[in-house]
Amino acid sequence: MKAYAKLNLYLNVNGRLPDGYHEITTVMQTVSLFDEVSVEKADGISVSIDAPHIPRDERNTAFRAAAGFFKACGIKGGASVKIIKNIPDGAGMAGGSADAAAALIQLNKLYGSPLSKKELLKVAFSVGADVPFCITGGTALCRGKGEIITPLKAIPACAFAIVKPLSPVGTPQAYAEYDRAGGVCPPPDAILEAIKSGNVRKLASGMGNALQKAASNICPQINDETERLKAFGALGAQMTGSGSAVFGVFENAKDAERAAAALKRDNNVTFWALPV
Ligand code: ATP
């Protein structure tokens, strides 16, 4: 199964929740870059992954998804999960979350749908705040920690060039720096209106990410790459999630592909992708 990445077209931090987590308003978009996740019934839970630096044990999101699935449905089952990684980690592209979502969807199918969609989303949220969105996908306004999902109309035709600096930024690290240094983001009205009206230029100018300043303090290449995307002709460019990947919005696949090729250099990885 394809486990698609996401980009945050908009992300604002509204404040802190009583449990210390940050409450956010974000517009998430599924994009065509994907990991491949396959699941088979087995004795016990195991994960194999073609990226040696990513843990295979209970720290792996797909492992936690499988454990959460069996606990929630009360089945004494097991799963062997195989992951082929293409989505960079520590990028703000929900790579780990997408793998967990794909594992959950496949497990529920393999075991005869013991969990309703609502129950599956609950297990997803216990694995990570972005996992419920990775199950529903498309374009959505997400609130709370990201789990309160309102589906939106599909965004107008466009394409993304994505630049991932080699240094990752950890999500807790980015939020800690945000608490210290702050960050700015316009209100969501402009981007929501642009999605409604299907205007890609307005969509690009209505974007924002309150975490970009903080993540750039940790990894200055984030702002550099954003500026390079803009200089190359992106209609708008910014960081996704808590970084370190940044993306530019282009009118078509050809332009995004050209930007991804031109902006490749030694200390980054580049991709291009379409909205899914
Ligand atoms: P998000 O946008 O959800 O914050 P991210 O790009 O910041 O995602 P991930 O790709 O999920 O972060 O990776 C963060 C860390 O999680 C990695 O450093 C990695 O060690 C760990 N991890 C655990 N399971 C996975 C997985 N299946 N794929 C990628 N990373 C995983």
PDB file of C-alpha atoms and ligand atoms in Angstrom:
ATOM      1  CA  MET A   1       0.000   0.000   0.000  1.00  0.00           C
ATOM      2  CA  LYS A   2       1.190   3.495  -0.793  1.00  0.00           C
ATOM      3  CA  ALA A   3       1.657   5.589   2.367  1.00  0.00           C
ATOM      4  CA  TYR A   4       1.518   9.179   1.140  1.00  0.00           C
ATOM      5  CA  ALA A   5       3.395  12.150   2.621  1.00  0.00           C
ATOM      6  CA  LYS A   6       1.713  15.425   3.559  1.00  0.00           C
ATOM      7  CA  LEU A   7       2.582  19.082   3.351  1.00  0.00           C
ATOM      8  CA  ASN A   8       1.248  21.757   5.703  1.00  0.00           C
ATOM      9  CA  LEU A   9      -0.019  24.549   3.467  1.00  0.00           C
ATOM     10  CA  TYR A  10      -0.798  26.515   6.622  1.00  0.00           C
ATOM     11  CA  LEU A  11       0.134  26.049  10.281  1.00  0.00           C
ATOM     12  CA  ASN A  12      -0.594  28.380  13.173  1.00  0.00           C
ATOM     13  CA  VAL A  13      -0.015  27.731  16.861  1.00  0.00           C
ATOM     14  CA  ASN A  14      -2.955  28.908  18.989  1.00  0.00           C
ATOM     15  CA  GLY A  15      -1.575  28.189  22.452  1.00  0.00           C
ATOM     16  CA  ARG A  16      -0.814  25.431  24.932  1.00  0.00           C
ATOM     17  CA  LEU A  17      -3.236  22.714  25.991  1.00  0.00           C
ATOM     18  CA  PRO A  18      -3.446  21.661  29.677  1.00  0.00           C
ATOM     19  CA  ASP A  19      -1.268  18.590  28.890  1.00  0.00           C
ATOM     20  CA  GLY A  20       1.542  20.852  27.602  1.00  0.00           C
ATOM     21  CA  TYR A  21       1.003  20.071  23.899  1.00  0.00           C
ATOM     22  CA  HIS A  22       0.444  22.921  21.460  1.00  0.00           C
ATOM     23  CA  GLU A  23      -2.956  23.567  19.970  1.00  0.00           C
ATOM     24  CA  ILE A  24      -2.701  24.219  16.238  1.00  0.00           C
ATOM     25  CA  THR A  25      -4.766  25.217  13.212  1.00  0.00           C
ATOM     26  CA  THR A  26      -3.355  23.655  10.069  1.00  0.00           C
ATOM     27  CA  VAL A  27      -4.282  22.938   6.456  1.00  0.00           C
ATOM     28  CA  MET A  28      -2.804  19.599   5.453  1.00  0.00           C
ATOM     29  CA  GLN A  29      -2.456  18.299   1.933  1.00  0.00           C
ATOM     30  CA  THR A  30      -1.660  14.725   0.884  1.00  0.00           C
ATOM     31  CA  VAL A  31       1.027  14.629  -1.819  1.00  0.00           C
ATOM     32  CA  SER A  32       2.177  11.990  -4.280  1.00  0.00           C
ATOM     33  CA  LEU A  33       5.495  11.100  -2.594  1.00  0.00           C
ATOM     34  CA  PHE A  34       4.993   7.761  -0.791  1.00  0.00           C
ATOM     35  CA  ASP A  35       6.516   4.967   1.273  1.00  0.00           C
ATOM     36  CA  GLU A  36       5.467   1.399   0.471  1.00  0.00           C
ATOM     37  CA  VAL A  37       4.007  -0.527   3.389  1.00  0.00           C
ATOM     38  CA  SER A  38       2.958  -4.162   3.267  1.00  0.00           C
ATOM     39  CA  VAL A  39       1.484  -6.156   6.135  1.00  0.00           C
ATOM     40  CA  GLU A  40       1.127  -9.905   6.604  1.00  0.00           C
ATOM     41  CA  LYS A  41      -0.303 -11.932   9.467  1.00  0.00           C
ATOM     42  CA  ALA A  42       2.482 -13.376  11.651  1.00  0.00           C
ATOM     43  CA  ASP A  43       3.336 -14.531  15.176  1.00  0.00           C
ATOM     44  CA  GLY A  44       4.108 -11.389  17.154  1.00  0.00           C
ATOM     45  CA  ILE A  45       4.863  -7.954  15.696  1.00  0.00           C
ATOM     46  CA  SER A  46       7.934  -7.228  13.600  1.00  0.00           C
ATOM     47  CA  VAL A  47       8.949  -4.365  11.311  1.00  0.00           C
ATOM     48  CA  SER A  48      11.527  -4.449   8.545  1.00  0.00           C
ATOM     49  CA  ILE A  49      12.549  -1.151   6.972  1.00  0.00           C
ATOM     50  CA  ASP A  50      15.153  -0.317   4.333  1.00  0.00           C
ATOM     51  CA  ALA A  51      16.523   2.663   6.312  1.00  0.00           C
ATOM     52  CA  PRO A  52      19.134   1.506   8.855  1.00  0.00           C
ATOM     53  CA  HIS A  53      18.865   4.659  11.008  1.00  0.00           C
ATOM     54  CA  ILE A  54      15.136   4.174  11.703  1.00  0.00           C
ATOM     55  CA  PRO A  55      14.305   1.907  14.663  1.00  0.00           C
ATOM     56  CA  ARG A  56      12.407  -1.347  14.021  1.00  0.00           C
ATOM     57  CA  ASP A  57      11.228  -1.951  17.584  1.00  0.00           C
ATOM     58  CA  GLU A  58       8.404  -0.384  19.596  1.00  0.00           C
ATOM     59  CA  ARG A  59       9.833   3.045  18.722  1.00  0.00           C
ATOM     60  CA  ASN A  60       8.741   2.508  15.107  1.00  0.00           C
ATOM     61  CA  THR A  61       5.393   4.130  14.321  1.00  0.00           C
ATOM     62  CA  ALA A  62       4.155   1.093  12.358  1.00  0.00           C
ATOM     63  CA  PHE A  63       5.094  -1.208  15.278  1.00  0.00           C
ATOM     64  CA  ARG A  64       3.148   1.053  17.664  1.00  0.00           C
ATOM     65  CA  ALA A  65       0.212   1.110  15.243  1.00  0.00           C
ATOM     66  CA  ALA A  66       0.095  -2.705  15.151  1.00  0.00           C
ATOM     67  CA  ALA A  67       0.356  -2.975  18.942  1.00  0.00           C
ATOM     68  CA  GLY A  68      -2.426  -0.369  19.333  1.00  0.00           C
ATOM     69  CA  PHE A  69      -4.605  -2.185  16.800  1.00  0.00           C
ATOM     70  CA  PHE A  70      -4.445  -5.560  18.574  1.00  0.00           C
ATOM     71  CA  LYS A  71      -5.011  -3.934  21.968  1.00  0.00           C
ATOM     72  CA  ALA A  72      -8.063  -2.001  20.718  1.00  0.00           C
ATOM     73  CA  CYS A  73      -9.748  -4.953  19.021  1.00  0.00           C
ATOM     74  CA  GLY A  74      -8.750  -7.558  21.603  1.00  0.00           C
ATOM     75  CA  ILE A  75      -7.439  -9.972  18.955  1.00  0.00           C
ATOM     76  CA  LYS A  76      -4.371 -12.039  19.872  1.00  0.00           C
ATOM     77  CA  GLY A  77      -2.822 -11.553  16.458  1.00  0.00           C
ATOM     78  CA  GLY A  78       0.504 -10.582  15.005  1.00  0.00           C
ATOM     79  CA  ALA A  79       1.869  -8.763  11.998  1.00  0.00           C
ATOM     80  CA  SER A  80       4.976  -8.591   9.913  1.00  0.00           C
ATOM     81  CA  VAL A  81       5.251  -5.064   8.468  1.00  0.00           C
ATOM     82  CA  LYS A  82       7.618  -4.289   5.610  1.00  0.00           C
ATOM     83  CA  ILE A  83       8.410  -0.628   4.841  1.00  0.00           C
ATOM     84  CA  ILE A  84      10.229   0.797   1.839  1.00  0.00           C
ATOM     85  CA  LYS A  85      11.086   4.429   2.713  1.00  0.00           C
ATOM     86  CA  ASN A  86      10.995   7.247   0.199  1.00  0.00           C
ATOM     87  CA  ILE A  87       9.641  10.021   2.436  1.00  0.00           C
ATOM     88  CA  PRO A  88      12.526  11.737   4.263  1.00  0.00           C
ATOM     89  CA  ASP A  89      12.291  11.566   8.077  1.00  0.00           C
ATOM     90  CA  GLY A  90      12.552  14.578  10.345  1.00  0.00           C
ATOM     91  CA  ALA A  91      11.119  16.537   7.436  1.00  0.00           C
ATOM     92  CA  GLY A  92       7.644  17.551   8.641  1.00  0.00           C
ATOM     93  CA  MET A  93       6.157  15.376   5.902  1.00  0.00           C
ATOM     94  CA  ALA A  94       4.526  12.813   8.231  1.00  0.00           C
ATOM     95  CA  GLY A  95       6.653   9.934   6.969  1.00  0.00           C
ATOM     96  CA  GLY A  96       6.351   7.946  10.184  1.00  0.00           C
ATOM     97  CA  SER A  97       2.681   8.864  10.553  1.00  0.00           C
ATOM     98  CA  ALA A  98       1.899   7.735   6.988  1.00  0.00           C
ATOM     99  CA  ASP A  99       3.510   4.336   7.656  1.00  0.00           C
ATOM    100  CA  ALA A 100       1.452   3.931  10.838  1.00  0.00           C
ATOM    101  CA  ALA A 101      -1.759   4.859   8.995  1.00  0.00           C
ATOM    102  CA  ALA A 102      -1.057   2.418   6.153  1.00  0.00           C
ATOM    103  CA  ALA A 103      -0.300  -0.364   8.660  1.00  0.00           C
ATOM    104  CA  LEU A 104      -3.560   0.304  10.526  1.00  0.00           C
ATOM    105  CA  ILE A 105      -5.711   0.324   7.381  1.00  0.00           C
ATOM    106  CA  GLN A 106      -4.180  -2.945   6.158  1.00  0.00           C
ATOM    107  CA  LEU A 107      -4.406  -4.668   9.550  1.00  0.00           C
ATOM    108  CA  ASN A 108      -8.068  -3.789   9.874  1.00  0.00           C
ATOM    109  CA  LYS A 109      -8.687  -5.308   6.411  1.00  0.00           C
ATOM    110  CA  LEU A 110      -6.583  -8.430   7.111  1.00  0.00           C
ATOM    111  CA  TYR A 111      -8.459  -9.162  10.338  1.00  0.00           C
ATOM    112  CA  GLY A 112     -11.974  -8.628   8.888  1.00  0.00           C
ATOM    113  CA  SER A 113     -12.618  -4.998   9.931  1.00  0.00           C
ATOM    114  CA  PRO A 114     -12.939  -5.461  13.707  1.00  0.00           C
ATOM    115  CA  LEU A 115     -12.577  -1.677  14.201  1.00  0.00           C
ATOM    116  CA  SER A 116     -14.995   0.961  12.902  1.00  0.00           C
ATOM    117  CA  LYS A 117     -13.498   4.008  11.149  1.00  0.00           C
ATOM    118  CA  LYS A 118     -14.003   5.991  14.373  1.00  0.00           C
ATOM    119  CA  GLU A 119     -12.183   3.350  16.447  1.00  0.00           C
ATOM    120  CA  LEU A 120      -9.377   3.159  13.881  1.00  0.00           C
ATOM    121  CA  LEU A 121      -8.927   6.966  14.065  1.00  0.00           C
ATOM    122  CA  LYS A 122      -8.748   6.711  17.858  1.00  0.00           C
ATOM    123  CA  VAL A 123      -5.933   4.135  17.667  1.00  0.00           C
ATOM    124  CA  ALA A 124      -4.285   6.329  15.008  1.00  0.00           C
ATOM    125  CA  PHE A 125      -4.305   9.341  17.347  1.00  0.00           C
ATOM    126  CA  SER A 126      -2.747   7.255  20.125  1.00  0.00           C
ATOM    127  CA  VAL A 127       0.230   6.647  17.790  1.00  0.00           C
ATOM    128  CA  GLY A 128       0.655  10.291  16.742  1.00  0.00           C
ATOM    129  CA  ALA A 129      -1.246  13.530  16.128  1.00  0.00           C
ATOM    130  CA  ASP A 130      -0.819  13.394  12.321  1.00  0.00           C
ATOM    131  CA  VAL A 131      -1.814   9.727  11.931  1.00  0.00           C
ATOM    132  CA  PRO A 132      -5.614  10.360  11.783  1.00  0.00           C
ATOM    133  CA  PHE A 133      -5.090  12.804   8.889  1.00  0.00           C
ATOM    134  CA  CYS A 134      -2.909  10.237   7.115  1.00  0.00           C
ATOM    135  CA  ILE A 135      -5.877   7.844   7.285  1.00  0.00           C
ATOM    136  CA  THR A 136      -8.407  10.326   5.892  1.00  0.00           C
ATOM    137  CA  GLY A 137      -6.022  12.125   3.457  1.00  0.00           C
ATOM    138  CA  GLY A 138      -6.816  14.714   0.782  1.00  0.00           C
ATOM    139  CA  THR A 139      -7.082  18.368   1.798  1.00  0.00           C
ATOM    140  CA  ALA A 140      -8.237  19.129   5.336  1.00  0.00           C
ATOM    141  CA  LEU A 141      -8.377  21.785   8.012  1.00  0.00           C
ATOM    142  CA  CYS A 142      -7.028  20.151  11.168  1.00  0.00           C
ATOM    143  CA  ARG A 143      -7.308  21.512  14.691  1.00  0.00           C
ATOM    144  CA  GLY A 144      -6.547  20.452  18.255  1.00  0.00           C
ATOM    145  CA  LYS A 145      -3.207  18.629  18.043  1.00  0.00           C
ATOM    146  CA  GLY A 146      -4.095  17.944  14.407  1.00  0.00           C
ATOM    147  CA  GLU A 147      -6.683  15.232  15.038  1.00  0.00           C
ATOM    148  CA  ILE A 148      -9.887  17.319  14.700  1.00  0.00           C
ATOM    149  CA  ILE A 149     -10.283  17.001  10.943  1.00  0.00           C
ATOM    150  CA  THR A 150     -12.593  18.969   8.643  1.00  0.00           C
ATOM    151  CA  PRO A 151     -12.246  17.824   5.004  1.00  0.00           C
ATOM    152  CA  LEU A 152     -11.917  20.686   2.491  1.00  0.00           C
ATOM    153  CA  LYS A 153     -12.519  20.977  -1.226  1.00  0.00           C
ATOM    154  CA  ALA A 154      -9.542  19.716  -3.303  1.00  0.00           C
ATOM    155  CA  ILE A 155      -7.001  22.484  -3.935  1.00  0.00           C
ATOM    156  CA  PRO A 156      -6.681  23.898  -7.484  1.00  0.00           C
ATOM    157  CA  ALA A 157      -4.315  22.127  -9.907  1.00  0.00           C
ATOM    158  CA  CYS A 158      -0.698  22.851  -8.958  1.00  0.00           C
ATOM    159  CA  ALA A 159       2.572  21.039  -8.191  1.00  0.00           C
ATOM    160  CA  PHE A 160       5.140  21.203  -5.425  1.00  0.00           C
ATOM    161  CA  ALA A 161       8.927  21.324  -5.466  1.00  0.00           C
ATOM    162  CA  ILE A 162      10.213  20.053  -2.118  1.00  0.00           C
ATOM    163  CA  VAL A 163      13.673  20.726  -0.704  1.00  0.00           C
ATOM    164  CA  LYS A 164      14.842  18.814   2.369  1.00  0.00           C
ATOM    165  CA  PRO A 165      18.047  20.069   4.018  1.00  0.00           C
ATOM    166  CA  LEU A 166      20.196  17.116   5.096  1.00  0.00           C
ATOM    167  CA  SER A 167      19.834  18.116   8.778  1.00  0.00           C
ATOM    168  CA  PRO A 168      16.514  17.002  10.226  1.00  0.00           C
ATOM    169  CA  VAL A 169      14.573  19.075  12.790  1.00  0.00           C
ATOM    170  CA  GLY A 170      12.843  17.139  15.584  1.00  0.00           C
ATOM    171  CA  THR A 171       9.256  18.185  16.325  1.00  0.00           C
ATOM    172  CA  PRO A 172       9.811  18.668  20.120  1.00  0.00           C
ATOM    173  CA  GLN A 173      12.942  20.702  19.369  1.00  0.00           C
ATOM    174  CA  ALA A 174      11.037  23.032  16.995  1.00  0.00           C
ATOM    175  CA  TYR A 175       8.205  23.614  19.481  1.00  0.00           C
ATOM    176  CA  ALA A 176      10.650  24.269  22.326  1.00  0.00           C
ATOM    177  CA  GLU A 177      12.354  26.921  20.198  1.00  0.00           C
ATOM    178  CA  TYR A 178       8.935  28.334  19.235  1.00  0.00           C
ATOM    179  CA  ASP A 179       8.126  28.743  22.945  1.00  0.00           C
ATOM    180  CA  ARG A 180      11.362  30.703  23.343  1.00  0.00           C
ATOM    181  CA  ALA A 181      11.501  32.725  20.123  1.00  0.00           C
ATOM    182  CA  GLY A 182       7.872  32.853  18.928  1.00  0.00           C
ATOM    183  CA  GLY A 183       6.759  32.986  15.306  1.00  0.00           C
ATOM    184  CA  VAL A 184       4.266  34.651  13.004  1.00  0.00           C
ATOM    185  CA  CYS A 185       1.512  33.397  10.733  1.00  0.00           C
ATOM    186  CA  PRO A 186      -1.371  35.239   9.037  1.00  0.00           C
ATOM    187  CA  PRO A 187      -4.975  34.271   9.905  1.00  0.00           C
ATOM    188  CA  PRO A 188      -6.317  31.237   7.972  1.00  0.00           C
ATOM    189  CA  ASP A 189      -9.106  33.189   6.208  1.00  0.00           C
ATOM    190  CA  ALA A 190      -7.152  33.955   3.019  1.00  0.00           C
ATOM    191  CA  ILE A 191      -6.039  30.369   2.336  1.00  0.00           C
ATOM    192  CA  LEU A 192      -9.464  28.931   3.162  1.00  0.00           C
ATOM    193  CA  GLU A 193     -11.086  31.439   0.790  1.00  0.00           C
ATOM    194  CA  ALA A 194      -8.526  30.595  -1.921  1.00  0.00           C
ATOM    195  CA  ILE A 195      -9.306  26.872  -1.595  1.00  0.00           C
ATOM    196  CA  LYS A 196     -13.031  27.652  -1.840  1.00  0.00           C
ATOM    197  CA  SER A 197     -12.572  29.770  -4.952  1.00  0.00           C
ATOM    198  CA  GLY A 198      -9.918  27.478  -6.509  1.00  0.00           C
ATOM    199  CA  ASN A 199      -7.375  30.252  -7.026  1.00  0.00           C
ATOM    200  CA  VAL A 200      -3.806  28.879  -6.890  1.00  0.00           C
ATOM    201  CA  ARG A 201      -2.085  32.288  -6.691  1.00  0.00           C
ATOM    202  CA  LYS A 202      -4.248  33.311  -3.753  1.00  0.00           C
ATOM    203  CA  LEU A 203      -3.621  29.922  -2.166  1.00  0.00           C
ATOM    204  CA  ALA A 204       0.130  30.464  -2.406  1.00  0.00           C
ATOM    205  CA  SER A 205      -0.070  33.994  -0.968  1.00  0.00           C
ATOM    206  CA  GLY A 206      -2.345  32.864   1.896  1.00  0.00           C
ATOM    207  CA  MET A 207       0.133  30.246   3.169  1.00  0.00           C
ATOM    208  CA  GLY A 208       2.015  30.595   6.468  1.00  0.00           C
ATOM    209  CA  ASN A 209       3.818  28.544   9.089  1.00  0.00           C
ATOM    210  CA  ALA A 210       4.271  29.883  12.627  1.00  0.00           C
ATOM    211  CA  LEU A 211       7.052  27.340  13.293  1.00  0.00           C
ATOM    212  CA  GLN A 212       9.334  28.428  10.454  1.00  0.00           C
ATOM    213  CA  LYS A 213      11.213  31.110  12.411  1.00  0.00           C
ATOM    214  CA  ALA A 214      11.916  28.692  15.288  1.00  0.00           C
ATOM    215  CA  ALA A 215      12.965  25.807  13.018  1.00  0.00           C
ATOM    216  CA  SER A 216      15.215  28.172  11.036  1.00  0.00           C
ATOM    217  CA  ASN A 217      16.954  29.210  14.250  1.00  0.00           C
ATOM    218  CA  ILE A 218      17.875  25.515  14.603  1.00  0.00           C
ATOM    219  CA  CYS A 219      18.569  24.911  10.895  1.00  0.00           C
ATOM    220  CA  PRO A 220      19.223  28.202   9.001  1.00  0.00           C
ATOM    221  CA  GLN A 221      19.188  26.324   5.687  1.00  0.00           C
ATOM    222  CA  ILE A 222      15.368  26.220   5.999  1.00  0.00           C
ATOM    223  CA  ASN A 223      15.098  29.957   5.279  1.00  0.00           C
ATOM    224  CA  ASP A 224      17.833  29.778   2.606  1.00  0.00           C
ATOM    225  CA  GLU A 225      16.031  27.031   0.703  1.00  0.00           C
ATOM    226  CA  THR A 226      12.710  28.900   0.999  1.00  0.00           C
ATOM    227  CA  GLU A 227      14.315  31.954  -0.578  1.00  0.00           C
ATOM    228  CA  ARG A 228      15.873  29.829  -3.342  1.00  0.00           C
ATOM    229  CA  LEU A 229      12.424  28.396  -4.178  1.00  0.00           C
ATOM    230  CA  LYS A 230      10.945  31.908  -4.343  1.00  0.00           C
ATOM    231  CA  ALA A 231      13.843  33.154  -6.486  1.00  0.00           C
ATOM    232  CA  PHE A 232      13.245  30.227  -8.836  1.00  0.00           C
ATOM    233  CA  GLY A 233       9.680  31.411  -9.417  1.00  0.00           C
ATOM    234  CA  ALA A 234       7.552  29.583  -6.821  1.00  0.00           C
ATOM    235  CA  LEU A 235       4.176  31.307  -6.353  1.00  0.00           C
ATOM    236  CA  GLY A 236       4.745  30.845  -2.616  1.00  0.00           C
ATOM    237  CA  ALA A 237       7.219  28.855  -0.512  1.00  0.00           C
ATOM    238  CA  GLN A 238       7.507  27.847   3.135  1.00  0.00           C
ATOM    239  CA  MET A 239       8.448  25.101   5.561  1.00  0.00           C
ATOM    240  CA  THR A 240       6.117  22.118   6.110  1.00  0.00           C
ATOM    241  CA  GLY A 241       5.156  21.070   9.673  1.00  0.00           C
ATOM    242  CA  SER A 242       8.069  21.496  12.056  1.00  0.00           C
ATOM    243  CA  GLY A 243      10.621  21.129   9.221  1.00  0.00           C
ATOM    244  CA  SER A 244      13.159  20.715   7.991  1.00  0.00           C
ATOM    245  CA  ALA A 245      11.647  20.287   4.484  1.00  0.00           C
ATOM    246  CA  VAL A 246      10.391  23.341   2.620  1.00  0.00           C
ATOM    247  CA  PHE A 247       8.234  23.448  -0.496  1.00  0.00           C
ATOM    248  CA  GLY A 248       7.314  25.817  -3.273  1.00  0.00           C
ATOM    249  CA  VAL A 249       3.987  25.957  -5.102  1.00  0.00           C
ATOM    250  CA  PHE A 250       4.189  25.899  -8.906  1.00  0.00           C
ATOM    251  CA  GLU A 251       1.491  26.064 -11.550  1.00  0.00           C
ATOM    252  CA  ASN A 252       2.291  22.709 -13.124  1.00  0.00           C
ATOM    253  CA  ALA A 253       4.361  19.543 -12.800  1.00  0.00           C
ATOM    254  CA  LYS A 254       6.903  20.647 -15.404  1.00  0.00           C
ATOM    255  CA  ASP A 255       7.797  23.810 -13.468  1.00  0.00           C
ATOM    256  CA  ALA A 256       7.985  21.944 -10.139  1.00  0.00           C
ATOM    257  CA  GLU A 257      10.162  19.217 -11.654  1.00  0.00           C
ATOM    258  CA  ARG A 258      12.477  21.823 -13.159  1.00  0.00           C
ATOM    259  CA  ALA A 259      12.773  23.622  -9.805  1.00  0.00           C
ATOM    260  CA  ALA A 260      13.520  20.367  -7.943  1.00  0.00           C
ATOM    261  CA  ALA A 261      16.314  19.557 -10.406  1.00  0.00           C
ATOM    262  CA  ALA A 262      17.783  23.083 -10.392  1.00  0.00           C
ATOM    263  CA  LEU A 263      17.741  23.496  -6.613  1.00  0.00           C
ATOM    264  CA  LYS A 264      19.490  20.179  -5.846  1.00  0.00           C
ATOM    265  CA  ARG A 265      22.864  20.710  -4.203  1.00  0.00           C
ATOM    266  CA  ASP A 266      25.213  18.717  -1.954  1.00  0.00           C
ATOM    267  CA  ASN A 267      23.540  19.545   1.347  1.00  0.00           C
ATOM    268  CA  ASN A 268      19.919  18.837   0.392  1.00  0.00           C
ATOM    269  CA  VAL A 269      17.575  16.323  -1.222  1.00  0.00           C
ATOM    270  CA  THR A 270      14.870  17.495  -3.613  1.00  0.00           C
ATOM    271  CA  PHE A 271      11.606  16.049  -4.890  1.00  0.00           C
ATOM    272  CA  TRP A 272       8.603  17.172  -6.809  1.00  0.00           C
ATOM    273  CA  ALA A 273       5.061  16.039  -6.080  1.00  0.00           C
ATOM    274  CA  LEU A 274       1.422  16.589  -6.948  1.00  0.00           C
ATOM    275  CA  PRO A 275      -1.520  17.015  -4.612  1.00  0.00           C
ATOM    276  CA  VAL A 276      -3.379  13.689  -4.112  1.00  0.00           C
TER     277      VAL A 276
HETATM  278  P1  ATP B   1       5.722  14.772  11.123  1.00  0.00           P
HETATM  279  O1  ATP B   1       5.397  15.654   9.981  1.00  0.00           O
HETATM  280  O2  ATP B   1       4.633  13.765  11.407  1.00  0.00           O
HETATM  281  O3  ATP B   1       6.193  15.507  12.342  1.00  0.00           O
HETATM  282  P2  ATP B   1       8.494  14.111  10.640  1.00  0.00           P
HETATM  283  O4  ATP B   1       8.939  14.186   9.220  1.00  0.00           O
HETATM  284  O5  ATP B   1       8.852  15.270  11.514  1.00  0.00           O
HETATM  285  O6  ATP B   1       6.935  13.844  10.628  1.00  0.00           O
HETATM  286  P3  ATP B   1       9.028  11.335  10.872  1.00  0.00           P
HETATM  287  O7  ATP B   1       9.343  11.125   9.451  1.00  0.00           O
HETATM  288  O8  ATP B   1       7.763  10.734  11.341  1.00  0.00           O
HETATM  289  O9  ATP B   1       9.050  12.870  11.293  1.00  0.00           O
HETATM  290  O10 ATP B   1      10.269  10.831  11.727  1.00  0.00           O
HETATM  291  C1  ATP B   1      10.565  11.317  13.016  1.00  0.00           C
HETATM  292  C2  ATP B   1      11.369  10.267  13.784  1.00  0.00           C
HETATM  293  O11 ATP B   1      10.524   9.149  14.043  1.00  0.00           O
HETATM  294  C3  ATP B   1      12.546   9.745  12.994  1.00  0.00           C
HETATM  295  O12 ATP B   1      13.710  10.351  13.426  1.00  0.00           O
HETATM  296  C4  ATP B   1      12.551   8.246  13.247  1.00  0.00           C
HETATM  297  O13 ATP B   1      13.621   7.818  14.025  1.00  0.00           O
HETATM  298  C5  ATP B   1      11.264   7.929  13.994  1.00  0.00           C
HETATM  299  N1  ATP B   1      10.433   6.915  13.303  1.00  0.00           N
HETATM  300  C6  ATP B   1       9.786   5.923  13.884  1.00  0.00           C
HETATM  301  N2  ATP B   1       9.112   5.174  12.993  1.00  0.00           N
HETATM  302  C7  ATP B   1       9.342   5.709  11.777  1.00  0.00           C
HETATM  303  C8  ATP B   1       8.915   5.385  10.470  1.00  0.00           C
HETATM  304  N3  ATP B   1       8.108   4.354  10.209  1.00  0.00           N
HETATM  305  N4  ATP B   1       9.343   6.176   9.465  1.00  0.00           N
HETATM  306  C9  ATP B   1      10.131   7.235   9.714  1.00  0.00           C
HETATM  307  N5  ATP B   1      10.585   7.584  10.937  1.00  0.00           N
HETATM  308  C10 ATP B   1      10.181   6.833  11.977  1.00  0.00           C
END
